Amino acid sequence: SHEIFIRRNGRLCGLAVLRETLRDSARPAMEEMGRLGLRTIVMTGDREESAARFGFTECHAGMTPDGKLREIGELRRLGRRVLFIGDGINDAPAMAAADTSIALAAGSELPRETAALELNGHDLRAIPRSIAICRATVRAIRRNIAFAACYNVIGISLAAAGLLHPIAAALIMLVSSMTVTCRVLRETSDT
């Protein structure tokens, strides 16, 4: 919690106590990222005791914007690809240094301007879901490139040998394109 003292003409006239709360979707989102094989690190400017109450496995408390920037630099130096998710002004330098970044729409203006992506809405579980969909899409693309290459090598070889009529070759190409499209739709809809 943070205490804010309000003074007027040197006299205390008000006190405000601010306490951060964790988004309901934060813990499930981090657990899902762990299931996806992603290492998650919480970097916060909060004091150690405030950060500890959230109970994350890997949490760095008391971090300044420079500290976050150094941590991102160290991870990248080790060959790690870094996705930085944040919402505060203090997150903007780290967002700019990361491989990619996501700003939360409810956050400050500067991180939204700095980040590569913006998450509209409050459900952080959209992030691991998006990562899973992207991975499935990349797998589908790779498989379909291999499938189309084999299909076309066979078709071109038969056509070059004179064993395949040009109209049949055109129909095979059409079927190849339709097959690849259907396979992508099927494979990505399962995610």
Short mmCIF file of C-alpha atoms in Angstrom, two decimals:
data_model
loop_
_atom_site.label_atom_id
_atom_site.label_comp_id
_atom_site.label_asym_id
_atom_site.label_seq_id
_atom_site.Cartn_x
_atom_site.Cartn_y
_atom_site.Cartn_z
CA SER A 1 0.00 0.00 0.00
CA HIS A 2 1.05 3.59 -0.58
CA GLU A 3 0.22 6.43 1.76
CA ILE A 4 -0.36 9.90 0.37
CA PHE A 5 -0.34 12.79 2.81
CA ILE A 6 -2.15 15.94 1.76
CA ARG A 7 -1.01 19.18 3.34
CA ARG A 8 -2.33 22.68 3.04
CA ASN A 9 -0.31 25.55 4.37
CA GLY A 10 1.90 23.08 6.21
CA ARG A 11 -0.98 21.37 8.03
CA LEU A 12 -2.10 17.81 7.40
CA CYS A 13 -5.59 17.96 5.93
CA GLY A 14 -5.92 14.56 4.33
CA LEU A 15 -4.53 11.06 4.03
CA ALA A 16 -5.12 8.56 1.27
CA VAL A 17 -4.03 4.92 1.31
CA LEU A 18 -3.74 3.30 -2.10
CA ARG A 19 -3.56 -0.44 -2.45
CA GLU A 20 -2.97 -2.30 -5.68
CA THR A 21 -5.11 -5.29 -6.44
CA LEU A 22 -4.25 -8.04 -8.85
CA ARG A 23 -6.50 -8.55 -11.85
CA ASP A 24 -8.62 -11.68 -11.43
CA SER A 25 -7.27 -13.06 -14.70
CA ALA A 26 -3.56 -12.48 -13.88
CA ARG A 27 -2.90 -15.74 -12.04
CA PRO A 28 -4.77 -18.00 -14.53
CA ALA A 29 -3.02 -16.21 -17.43
CA MET A 30 0.41 -16.79 -15.86
CA GLU A 31 -0.42 -20.45 -15.15
CA GLU A 32 -1.50 -20.94 -18.77
CA MET A 33 1.72 -19.32 -20.01
CA GLY A 34 3.62 -21.78 -17.83
CA ARG A 35 1.71 -24.67 -19.43
CA LEU A 36 2.75 -23.28 -22.81
CA GLY A 37 6.37 -23.62 -21.68
CA LEU A 38 6.93 -19.89 -21.25
CA ARG A 39 9.01 -18.50 -18.41
CA THR A 40 7.13 -15.69 -16.72
CA ILE A 41 8.81 -13.03 -14.61
CA VAL A 42 6.93 -10.35 -12.71
CA MET A 43 8.83 -7.06 -12.57
CA THR A 44 7.27 -4.50 -10.29
CA GLY A 45 8.21 -1.24 -8.66
CA ASP A 46 6.36 -2.32 -5.51
CA ARG A 47 8.25 -3.08 -2.34
CA GLU A 48 9.24 -6.69 -1.68
CA GLU A 49 6.53 -7.26 0.95
CA SER A 50 3.80 -5.88 -1.35
CA ALA A 51 4.95 -7.99 -4.29
CA ALA A 52 5.27 -11.14 -2.13
CA ARG A 53 1.57 -11.11 -1.25
CA PHE A 54 0.71 -11.83 -4.89
CA GLY A 55 2.63 -15.13 -4.59
CA PHE A 56 4.27 -15.36 -8.00
CA THR A 57 7.12 -17.81 -8.40
CA GLU A 58 9.58 -15.44 -10.05
CA CYS A 59 9.02 -11.87 -8.94
CA HIS A 60 11.49 -8.97 -8.92
CA ALA A 61 10.28 -6.19 -6.63
CA GLY A 62 11.45 -2.61 -6.20
CA MET A 63 12.41 -2.33 -9.86
CA THR A 64 13.00 1.04 -11.45
CA PRO A 65 12.50 1.63 -15.18
CA ASP A 66 16.30 1.26 -15.60
CA GLY A 67 16.24 -2.01 -13.65
CA LYS A 68 13.51 -3.41 -15.90
CA LEU A 69 15.49 -2.27 -18.93
CA ARG A 70 18.64 -4.02 -17.64
CA GLU A 71 16.68 -7.23 -16.98
CA ILE A 72 15.27 -7.20 -20.53
CA GLY A 73 18.79 -6.57 -21.89
CA GLU A 74 20.20 -9.49 -19.87
CA LEU A 75 17.46 -11.87 -21.06
CA ARG A 76 18.06 -10.87 -24.67
CA ARG A 77 21.84 -11.22 -24.22
CA LEU A 78 21.19 -14.81 -23.11
CA GLY A 79 19.35 -15.41 -26.39
CA ARG A 80 15.84 -15.27 -24.93
CA ARG A 81 12.99 -13.74 -26.87
CA VAL A 82 11.14 -11.32 -24.63
CA LEU A 83 7.46 -10.34 -24.60
CA PHE A 84 6.90 -7.51 -22.12
CA ILE A 85 3.39 -6.82 -20.85
CA GLY A 86 2.71 -3.65 -18.90
CA ASP A 87 0.48 -0.69 -18.25
CA GLY A 88 2.53 1.92 -16.42
CA ILE A 89 4.69 4.82 -17.54
CA ASN A 90 7.64 3.05 -15.89
CA ASP A 91 7.16 0.10 -18.29
CA ALA A 92 7.69 2.09 -21.51
CA PRO A 93 11.53 1.75 -21.71
CA ALA A 94 11.36 -2.03 -21.14
CA MET A 95 8.57 -2.32 -23.72
CA ALA A 96 10.72 -0.54 -26.29
CA ALA A 97 13.69 -2.86 -25.55
CA ALA A 98 11.72 -6.13 -25.65
CA ASP A 99 11.31 -8.19 -28.82
CA THR A 100 7.63 -7.32 -28.66
CA SER A 101 5.33 -5.81 -26.09
CA ILE A 102 1.69 -5.59 -25.10
CA ALA A 103 0.18 -2.59 -23.35
CA LEU A 104 -3.01 -2.94 -21.37
CA ALA A 105 -5.64 -0.55 -22.70
CA ALA A 106 -6.63 0.51 -19.19
CA GLY A 107 -3.07 1.72 -18.53
CA SER A 108 -1.19 4.93 -19.18
CA GLU A 109 -0.88 6.59 -22.57
CA LEU A 110 2.93 6.24 -22.93
CA PRO A 111 3.05 2.42 -22.80
CA ARG A 112 0.15 2.24 -25.26
CA GLU A 113 2.15 4.41 -27.66
CA THR A 114 5.35 2.38 -27.11
CA ALA A 115 3.95 -1.16 -27.27
CA ALA A 116 3.66 -3.20 -30.44
CA LEU A 117 0.19 -4.41 -29.40
CA GLU A 118 -2.60 -3.22 -27.15
CA LEU A 119 -4.90 -5.54 -25.20
CA ASN A 120 -8.41 -4.14 -25.18
CA GLY A 121 -10.46 -5.55 -22.35
CA HIS A 122 -9.44 -6.75 -18.93
CA ASP A 123 -9.01 -10.50 -19.40
CA LEU A 124 -5.28 -11.29 -19.44
CA ARG A 125 -6.05 -14.89 -20.44
CA ALA A 126 -6.41 -13.53 -23.99
CA ILE A 127 -2.60 -13.34 -24.12
CA PRO A 128 -1.81 -17.06 -23.66
CA ARG A 129 -4.79 -17.93 -25.90
CA SER A 130 -3.34 -15.69 -28.63
CA ILE A 131 0.09 -17.28 -28.23
CA ALA A 132 -1.45 -20.76 -28.57
CA ILE A 133 -3.32 -19.71 -31.73
CA CYS A 134 -0.14 -18.19 -33.22
CA ARG A 135 1.82 -21.37 -32.50
CA ALA A 136 -0.88 -23.53 -34.10
CA THR A 137 -0.91 -21.24 -37.14
CA VAL A 138 2.88 -21.44 -37.56
CA ARG A 139 2.76 -25.26 -37.26
CA ALA A 140 -0.01 -25.39 -39.85
CA ILE A 141 1.92 -23.13 -42.23
CA ARG A 142 5.06 -25.26 -41.94
CA ARG A 143 3.19 -28.52 -42.49
CA ASN A 144 1.29 -27.10 -45.43
CA ILE A 145 4.42 -25.70 -47.08
CA ALA A 146 5.97 -29.18 -46.88
CA PHE A 147 2.73 -30.77 -48.17
CA ALA A 148 2.42 -28.29 -51.06
CA ALA A 149 6.12 -28.66 -51.98
CA CYS A 150 5.83 -32.47 -52.20
CA TYR A 151 2.55 -32.26 -54.09
CA ASN A 152 3.97 -29.76 -56.59
CA VAL A 153 7.29 -31.58 -57.07
CA ILE A 154 5.37 -34.72 -58.00
CA GLY A 155 3.03 -32.77 -60.29
CA ILE A 156 5.86 -30.87 -62.00
CA SER A 157 7.87 -34.08 -62.45
CA LEU A 158 4.91 -35.86 -64.06
CA ALA A 159 4.18 -32.86 -66.29
CA ALA A 160 7.84 -32.54 -67.33
CA ALA A 161 7.93 -36.26 -68.20
CA GLY A 162 4.86 -35.78 -70.39
CA LEU A 163 2.77 -38.06 -68.16
CA LEU A 164 0.39 -35.31 -67.04
CA HIS A 165 -1.84 -33.28 -69.34
CA PRO A 166 -1.62 -29.47 -68.78
CA ILE A 167 -5.32 -29.26 -67.86
CA ALA A 168 -4.86 -32.04 -65.30
CA ALA A 169 -1.82 -30.17 -63.92
CA ALA A 170 -3.93 -27.00 -63.56
CA LEU A 171 -6.66 -28.96 -61.75
CA ILE A 172 -4.07 -30.54 -59.44
CA MET A 173 -2.73 -27.06 -58.59
CA LEU A 174 -6.28 -25.90 -57.80
CA VAL A 175 -6.89 -28.95 -55.60
CA SER A 176 -3.50 -28.35 -53.90
CA SER A 177 -4.45 -24.76 -53.03
CA MET A 178 -7.88 -25.77 -51.76
CA THR A 179 -6.38 -28.61 -49.69
CA VAL A 180 -3.83 -26.31 -48.07
CA THR A 181 -6.55 -23.75 -47.24
CA CYS A 182 -8.84 -26.40 -45.73
CA ARG A 183 -5.98 -27.87 -43.68
CA VAL A 184 -5.07 -24.44 -42.24
CA LEU A 185 -8.69 -23.73 -41.31
CA ARG A 186 -9.07 -27.15 -39.68
CA GLU A 187 -5.79 -27.00 -37.76
CA THR A 188 -6.24 -23.46 -36.43
CA SER A 189 -9.90 -23.92 -35.50
CA ASP A 190 -8.92 -26.61 -32.98
CA THR A 191 -7.07 -24.03 -30.88
#
